[in-house]
mmCIF file of C-alpha atoms in Angstrom:
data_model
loop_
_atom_site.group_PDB
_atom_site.id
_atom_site.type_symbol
_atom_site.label_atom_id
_atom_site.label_comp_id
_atom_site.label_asym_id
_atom_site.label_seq_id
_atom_site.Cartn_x
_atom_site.Cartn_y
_atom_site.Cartn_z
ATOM 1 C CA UNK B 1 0.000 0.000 0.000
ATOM 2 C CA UNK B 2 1.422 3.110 -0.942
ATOM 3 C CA UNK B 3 0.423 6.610 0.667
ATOM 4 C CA UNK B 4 -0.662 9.041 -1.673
ATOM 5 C CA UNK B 5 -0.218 12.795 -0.551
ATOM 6 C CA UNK B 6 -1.664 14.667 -3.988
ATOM 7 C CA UNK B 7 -3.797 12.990 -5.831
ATOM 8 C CA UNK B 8 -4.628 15.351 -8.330
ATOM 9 C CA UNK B 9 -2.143 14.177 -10.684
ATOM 10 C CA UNK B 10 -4.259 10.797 -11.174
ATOM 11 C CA UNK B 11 -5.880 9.700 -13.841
ATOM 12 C CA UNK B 12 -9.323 7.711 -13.880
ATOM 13 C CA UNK B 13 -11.772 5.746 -15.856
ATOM 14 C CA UNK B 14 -15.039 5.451 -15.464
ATOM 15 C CA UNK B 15 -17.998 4.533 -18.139
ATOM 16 C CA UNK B 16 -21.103 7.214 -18.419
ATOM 17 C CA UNK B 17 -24.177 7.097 -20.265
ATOM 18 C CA UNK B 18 -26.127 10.188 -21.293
ATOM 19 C CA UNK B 19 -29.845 9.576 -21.884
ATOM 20 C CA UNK B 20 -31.774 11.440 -24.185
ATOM 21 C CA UNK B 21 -33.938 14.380 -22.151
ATOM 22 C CA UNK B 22 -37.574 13.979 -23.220
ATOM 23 C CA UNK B 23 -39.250 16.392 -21.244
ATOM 24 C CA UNK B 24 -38.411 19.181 -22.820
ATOM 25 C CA UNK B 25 -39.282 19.217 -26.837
ATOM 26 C CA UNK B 26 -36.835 21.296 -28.369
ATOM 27 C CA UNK B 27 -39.210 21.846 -31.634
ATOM 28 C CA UNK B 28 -41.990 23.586 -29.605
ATOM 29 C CA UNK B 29 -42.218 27.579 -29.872
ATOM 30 C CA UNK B 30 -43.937 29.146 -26.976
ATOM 31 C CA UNK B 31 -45.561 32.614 -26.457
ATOM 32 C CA UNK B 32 -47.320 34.292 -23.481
ATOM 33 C CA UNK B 33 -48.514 37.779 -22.778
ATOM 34 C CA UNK B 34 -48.252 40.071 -19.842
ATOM 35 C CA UNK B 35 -50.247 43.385 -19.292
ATOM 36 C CA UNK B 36 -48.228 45.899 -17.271
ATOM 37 C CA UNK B 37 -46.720 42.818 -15.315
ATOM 38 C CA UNK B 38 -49.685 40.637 -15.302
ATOM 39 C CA UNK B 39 -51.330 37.932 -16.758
ATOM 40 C CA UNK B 40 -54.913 38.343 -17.310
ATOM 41 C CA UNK B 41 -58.087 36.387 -18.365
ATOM 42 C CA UNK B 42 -60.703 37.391 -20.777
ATOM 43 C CA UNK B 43 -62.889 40.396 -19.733
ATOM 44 C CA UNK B 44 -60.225 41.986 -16.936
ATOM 45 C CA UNK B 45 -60.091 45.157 -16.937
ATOM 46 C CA UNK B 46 -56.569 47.118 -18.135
ATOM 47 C CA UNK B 47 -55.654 50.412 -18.164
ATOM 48 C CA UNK B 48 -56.423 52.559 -21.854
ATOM 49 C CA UNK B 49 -52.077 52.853 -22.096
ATOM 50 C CA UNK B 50 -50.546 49.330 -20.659
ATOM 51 C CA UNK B 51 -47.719 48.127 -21.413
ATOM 52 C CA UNK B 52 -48.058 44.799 -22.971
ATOM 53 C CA UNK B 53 -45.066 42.023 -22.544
ATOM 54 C CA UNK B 54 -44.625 39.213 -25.321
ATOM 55 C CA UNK B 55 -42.353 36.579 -24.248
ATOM 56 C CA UNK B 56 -41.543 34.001 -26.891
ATOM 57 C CA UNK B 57 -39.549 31.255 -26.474
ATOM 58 C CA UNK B 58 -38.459 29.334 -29.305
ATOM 59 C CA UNK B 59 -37.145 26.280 -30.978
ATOM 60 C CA UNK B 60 -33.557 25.037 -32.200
ATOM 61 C CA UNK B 61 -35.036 25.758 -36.038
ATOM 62 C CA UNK B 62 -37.208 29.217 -35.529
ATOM 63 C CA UNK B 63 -35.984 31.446 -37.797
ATOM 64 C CA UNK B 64 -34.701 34.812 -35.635
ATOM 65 C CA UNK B 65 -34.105 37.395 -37.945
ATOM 66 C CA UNK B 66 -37.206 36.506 -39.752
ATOM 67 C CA UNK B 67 -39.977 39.380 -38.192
ATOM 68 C CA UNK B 68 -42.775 37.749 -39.976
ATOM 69 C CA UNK B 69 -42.786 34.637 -37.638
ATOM 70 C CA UNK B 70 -45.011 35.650 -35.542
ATOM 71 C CA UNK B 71 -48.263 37.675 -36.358
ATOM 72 C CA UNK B 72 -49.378 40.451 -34.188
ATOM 73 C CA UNK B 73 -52.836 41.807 -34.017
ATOM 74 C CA UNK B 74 -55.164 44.201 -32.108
ATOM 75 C CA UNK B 75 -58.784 44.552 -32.891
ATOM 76 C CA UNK B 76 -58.282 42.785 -36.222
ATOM 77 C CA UNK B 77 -55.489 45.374 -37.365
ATOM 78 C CA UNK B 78 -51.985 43.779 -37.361
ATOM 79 C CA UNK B 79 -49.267 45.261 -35.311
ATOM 80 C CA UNK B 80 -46.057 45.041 -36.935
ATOM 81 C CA UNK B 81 -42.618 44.744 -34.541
ATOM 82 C CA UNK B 82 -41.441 47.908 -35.639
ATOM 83 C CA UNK B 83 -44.258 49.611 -33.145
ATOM 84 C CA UNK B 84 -42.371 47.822 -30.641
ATOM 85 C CA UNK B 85 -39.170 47.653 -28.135
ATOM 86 C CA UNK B 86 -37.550 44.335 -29.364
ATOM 87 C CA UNK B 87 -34.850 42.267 -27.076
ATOM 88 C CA UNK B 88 -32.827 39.398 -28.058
ATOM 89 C CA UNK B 89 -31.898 36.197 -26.290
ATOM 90 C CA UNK B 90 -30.083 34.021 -28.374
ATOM 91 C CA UNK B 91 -28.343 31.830 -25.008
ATOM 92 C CA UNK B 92 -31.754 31.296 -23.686
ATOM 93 C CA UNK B 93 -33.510 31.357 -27.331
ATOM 94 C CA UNK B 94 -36.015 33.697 -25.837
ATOM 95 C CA UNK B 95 -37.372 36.906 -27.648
ATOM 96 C CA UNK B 96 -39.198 39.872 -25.727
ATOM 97 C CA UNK B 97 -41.461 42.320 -27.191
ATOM 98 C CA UNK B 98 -42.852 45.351 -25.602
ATOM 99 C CA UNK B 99 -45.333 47.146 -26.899
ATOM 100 C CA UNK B 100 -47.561 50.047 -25.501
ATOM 101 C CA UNK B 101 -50.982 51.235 -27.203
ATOM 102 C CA UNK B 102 -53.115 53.825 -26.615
ATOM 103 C CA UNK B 103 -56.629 52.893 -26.616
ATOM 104 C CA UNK B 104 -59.792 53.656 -26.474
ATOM 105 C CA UNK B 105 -62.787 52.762 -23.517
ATOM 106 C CA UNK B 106 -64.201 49.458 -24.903
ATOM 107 C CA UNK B 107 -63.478 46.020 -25.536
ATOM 108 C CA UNK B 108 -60.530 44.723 -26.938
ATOM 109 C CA UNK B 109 -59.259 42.181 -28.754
ATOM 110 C CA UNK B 110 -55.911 41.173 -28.903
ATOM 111 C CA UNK B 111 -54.539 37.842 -31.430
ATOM 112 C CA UNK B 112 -51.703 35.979 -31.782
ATOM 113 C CA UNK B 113 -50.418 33.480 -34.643
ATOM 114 C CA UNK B 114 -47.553 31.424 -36.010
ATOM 115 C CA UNK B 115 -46.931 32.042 -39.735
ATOM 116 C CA UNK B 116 -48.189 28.535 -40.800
ATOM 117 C CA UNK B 117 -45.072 27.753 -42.816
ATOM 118 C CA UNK B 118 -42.594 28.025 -39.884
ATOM 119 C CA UNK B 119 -44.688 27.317 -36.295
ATOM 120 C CA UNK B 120 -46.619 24.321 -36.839
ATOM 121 C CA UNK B 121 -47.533 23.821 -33.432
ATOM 122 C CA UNK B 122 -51.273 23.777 -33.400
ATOM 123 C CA UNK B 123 -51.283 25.260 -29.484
ATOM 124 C CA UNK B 124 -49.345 27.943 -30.744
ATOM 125 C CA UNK B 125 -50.721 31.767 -30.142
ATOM 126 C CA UNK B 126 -52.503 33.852 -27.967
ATOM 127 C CA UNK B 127 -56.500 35.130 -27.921
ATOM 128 C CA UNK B 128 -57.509 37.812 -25.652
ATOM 129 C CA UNK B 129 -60.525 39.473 -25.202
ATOM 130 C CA UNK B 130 -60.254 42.434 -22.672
ATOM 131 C CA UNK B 131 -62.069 45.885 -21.269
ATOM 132 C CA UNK B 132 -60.718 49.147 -20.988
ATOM 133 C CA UNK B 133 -62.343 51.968 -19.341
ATOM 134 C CA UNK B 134 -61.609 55.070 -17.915
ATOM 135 C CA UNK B 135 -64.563 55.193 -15.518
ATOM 136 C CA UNK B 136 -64.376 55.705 -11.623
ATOM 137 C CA UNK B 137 -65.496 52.155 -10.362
ATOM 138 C CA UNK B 138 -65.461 49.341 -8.615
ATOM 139 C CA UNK B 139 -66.953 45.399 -9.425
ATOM 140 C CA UNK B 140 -66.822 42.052 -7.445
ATOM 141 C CA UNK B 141 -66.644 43.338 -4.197
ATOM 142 C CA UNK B 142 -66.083 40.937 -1.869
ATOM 143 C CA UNK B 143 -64.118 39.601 1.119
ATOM 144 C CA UNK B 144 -63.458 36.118 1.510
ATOM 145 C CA UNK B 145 -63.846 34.343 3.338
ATOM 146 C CA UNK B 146 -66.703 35.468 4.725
ATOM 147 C CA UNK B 147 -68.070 34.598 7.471
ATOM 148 C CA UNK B 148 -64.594 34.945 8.807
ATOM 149 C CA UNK B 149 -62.702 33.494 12.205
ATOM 150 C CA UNK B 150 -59.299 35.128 12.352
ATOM 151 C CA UNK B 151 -58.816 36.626 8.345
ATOM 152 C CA UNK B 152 -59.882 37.905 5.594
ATOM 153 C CA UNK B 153 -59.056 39.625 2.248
ATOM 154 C CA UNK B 154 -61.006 42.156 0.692
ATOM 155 C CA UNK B 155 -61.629 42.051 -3.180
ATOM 156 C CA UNK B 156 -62.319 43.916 -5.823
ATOM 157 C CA UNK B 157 -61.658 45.140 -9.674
ATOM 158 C CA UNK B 158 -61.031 48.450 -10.598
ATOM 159 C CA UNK B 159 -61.577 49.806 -13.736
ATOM 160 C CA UNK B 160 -59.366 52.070 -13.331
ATOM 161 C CA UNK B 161 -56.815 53.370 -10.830
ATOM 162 C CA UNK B 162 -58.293 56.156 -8.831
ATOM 163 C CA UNK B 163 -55.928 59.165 -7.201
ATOM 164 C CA UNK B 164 -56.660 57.342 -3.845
ATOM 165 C CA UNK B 165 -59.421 54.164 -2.264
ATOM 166 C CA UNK B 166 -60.450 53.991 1.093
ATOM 167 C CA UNK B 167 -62.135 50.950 2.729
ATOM 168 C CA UNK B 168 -63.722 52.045 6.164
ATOM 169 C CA UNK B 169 -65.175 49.385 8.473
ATOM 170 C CA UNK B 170 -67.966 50.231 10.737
ATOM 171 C CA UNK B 171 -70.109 48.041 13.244
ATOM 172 C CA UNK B 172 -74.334 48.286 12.741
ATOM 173 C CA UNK B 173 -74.496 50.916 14.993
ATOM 174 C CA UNK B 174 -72.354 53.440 12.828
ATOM 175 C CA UNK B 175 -68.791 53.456 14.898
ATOM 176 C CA UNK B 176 -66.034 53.516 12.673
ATOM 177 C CA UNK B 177 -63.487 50.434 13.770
ATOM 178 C CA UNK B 178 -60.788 50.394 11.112
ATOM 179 C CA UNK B 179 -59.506 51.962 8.002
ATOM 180 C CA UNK B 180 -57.467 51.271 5.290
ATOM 181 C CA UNK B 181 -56.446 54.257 3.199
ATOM 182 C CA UNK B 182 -54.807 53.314 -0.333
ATOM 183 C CA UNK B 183 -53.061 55.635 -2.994
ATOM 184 C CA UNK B 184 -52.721 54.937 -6.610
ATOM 185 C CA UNK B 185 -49.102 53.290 -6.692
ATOM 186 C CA UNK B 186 -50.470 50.584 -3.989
ATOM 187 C CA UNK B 187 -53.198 49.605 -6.551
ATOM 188 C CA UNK B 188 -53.548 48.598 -9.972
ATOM 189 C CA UNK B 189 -56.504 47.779 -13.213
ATOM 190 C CA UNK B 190 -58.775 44.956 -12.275
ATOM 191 C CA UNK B 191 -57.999 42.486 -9.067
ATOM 192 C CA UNK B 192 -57.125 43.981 -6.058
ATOM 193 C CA UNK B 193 -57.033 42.407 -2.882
ATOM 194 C CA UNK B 194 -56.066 43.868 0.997
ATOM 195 C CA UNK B 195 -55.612 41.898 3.499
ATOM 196 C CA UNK B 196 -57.521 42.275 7.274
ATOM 197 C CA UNK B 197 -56.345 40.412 10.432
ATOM 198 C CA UNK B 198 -59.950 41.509 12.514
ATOM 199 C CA UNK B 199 -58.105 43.980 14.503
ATOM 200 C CA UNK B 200 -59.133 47.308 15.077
ATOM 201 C CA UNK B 201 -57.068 50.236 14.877
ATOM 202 C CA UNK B 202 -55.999 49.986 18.339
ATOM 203 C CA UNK B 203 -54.995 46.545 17.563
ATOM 204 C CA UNK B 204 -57.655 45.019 19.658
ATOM 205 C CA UNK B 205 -59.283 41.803 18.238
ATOM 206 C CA UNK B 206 -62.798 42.725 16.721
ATOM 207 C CA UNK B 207 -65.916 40.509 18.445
ATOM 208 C CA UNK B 208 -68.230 38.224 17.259
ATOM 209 C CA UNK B 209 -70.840 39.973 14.885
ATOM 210 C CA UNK B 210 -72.104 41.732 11.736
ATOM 211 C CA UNK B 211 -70.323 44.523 10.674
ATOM 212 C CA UNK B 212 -70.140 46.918 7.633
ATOM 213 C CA UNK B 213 -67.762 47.736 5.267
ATOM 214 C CA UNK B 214 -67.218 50.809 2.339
ATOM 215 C CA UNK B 215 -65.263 51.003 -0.198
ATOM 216 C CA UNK B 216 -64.416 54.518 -1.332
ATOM 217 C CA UNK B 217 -62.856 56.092 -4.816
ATOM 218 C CA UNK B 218 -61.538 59.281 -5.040
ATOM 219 C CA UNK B 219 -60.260 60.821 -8.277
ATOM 220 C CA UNK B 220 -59.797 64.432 -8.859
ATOM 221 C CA UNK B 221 -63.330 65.597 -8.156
ATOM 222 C CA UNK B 222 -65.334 62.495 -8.652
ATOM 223 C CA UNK B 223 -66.085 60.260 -5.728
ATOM 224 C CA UNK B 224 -67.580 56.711 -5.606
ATOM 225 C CA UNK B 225 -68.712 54.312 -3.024
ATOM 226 C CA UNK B 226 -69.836 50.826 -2.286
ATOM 227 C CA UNK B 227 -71.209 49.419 1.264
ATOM 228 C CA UNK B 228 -70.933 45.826 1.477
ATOM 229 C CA UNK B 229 -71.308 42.907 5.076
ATOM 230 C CA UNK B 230 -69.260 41.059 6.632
ATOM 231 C CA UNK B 231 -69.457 38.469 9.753
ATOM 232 C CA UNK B 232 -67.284 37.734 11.814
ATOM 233 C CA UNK B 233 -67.622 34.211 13.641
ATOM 234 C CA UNK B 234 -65.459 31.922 15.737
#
């Protein structure tokens, strides 16, 4: 037995076997959409200037350079990449488009397709049906869960984002318990939710009971409120 002090200097065999990755299909070209950081489903609402994320990623054979790969469309007008900020990603064979409309209260419709001749993936593209509006309101107010024992979130969709939203929490009787008091950069278009631990604002654990709650929107001169119930039981 000899005793080795380096052994760097050693040289080793030793058989390997690569096996062929099949959960990822190298031939499939992908595309989703983002509006101003969000994915959204048919009908939400989104603000009348958003800025609207494509993120492809594609295959070992999709042609790069070639800008009529993909097909772009709003409300049955194409939208051609040179209306947009384009990024490259040639290590992670990704391809990001940005682009940022101005548009109009009303519903939208926004397509995506494969040029048939290069994406043959049948799953391929991207249909979107969606509102803008520049109204001051508020839809699908809720809070669940409700009846509540120690939580609860309060929900809502906002057509817009008002200068400020308040949502003010009384008991039957009238007594104001808590408040929440919101400014535009802590909301956005459509879902919004704010979370409510049943404290008071002394910090005091609310009791057992009915209780009512507004929701208030304030822009510029125009105000708007909604009165919804809650319970609270444990």
């Amino acid at each position: 037995k000899i005793t080795e002090f380096f052994k760097d200097n050693n040289y080793y065999e030793i058989p390997f076997y690569v096996k062929k990755d099949t959960t990822v299909n190298v031939n499939t070209t992908e595309i989703n959409v983002k509006f101003d950081g969000f994915e959204i489903m048919d009908g939400d609402f989104v603000s009348n200037q958003p800025t609207i994320l494509f993120e492809l990623n594609y295959s070992n054979n999709f042609p790069v350079g070639d800008t009529t790969a993909v097909v772009f469309a709003l409300d049955n007008k194409r939208v051609y990449t040179s209306k947009m900020n384009v990024d490259y990603d040639t290590i992670n064979k990704t391809i990001s488009y940005i682009y940022e409309p101005k548009m109009e209260d009303g519903q939208h419709y926004l397509k995506v397709t494969g040029k048939p001749d290069i994406i043959t993936d049948n799953s391929f593209g991207i249909d979107k049906l969606f509102t803008v509006s520049n109204k001051l309101k508020a839809v699908d107010i809720y809070n669940f869960p409700n009846p509540v024992s120690d939580e609860t979130d309060f929900t809502f969709r906002l057509a817009k984002v008002p200068e400020s939203l308040d949502i003010k929490i009384y008991t039957i009787a009238g007594r104001l318990i808590k408040i929440f008091e919101l400014q535009s950069y802590e909301l956005k278009t459509d879902i919004n939710k704010v979370h409510w631990n049943l404290r008071d604002e002394d910090g005091d654990k609310i009791a057992n009971g009915v209780y009512l709650y507004k929701v208030i929107l304030r822009d510029q001169d125009k105000v708007e409120h909604y009165t919804q119930k809650l319970a609270i039981v444990r």
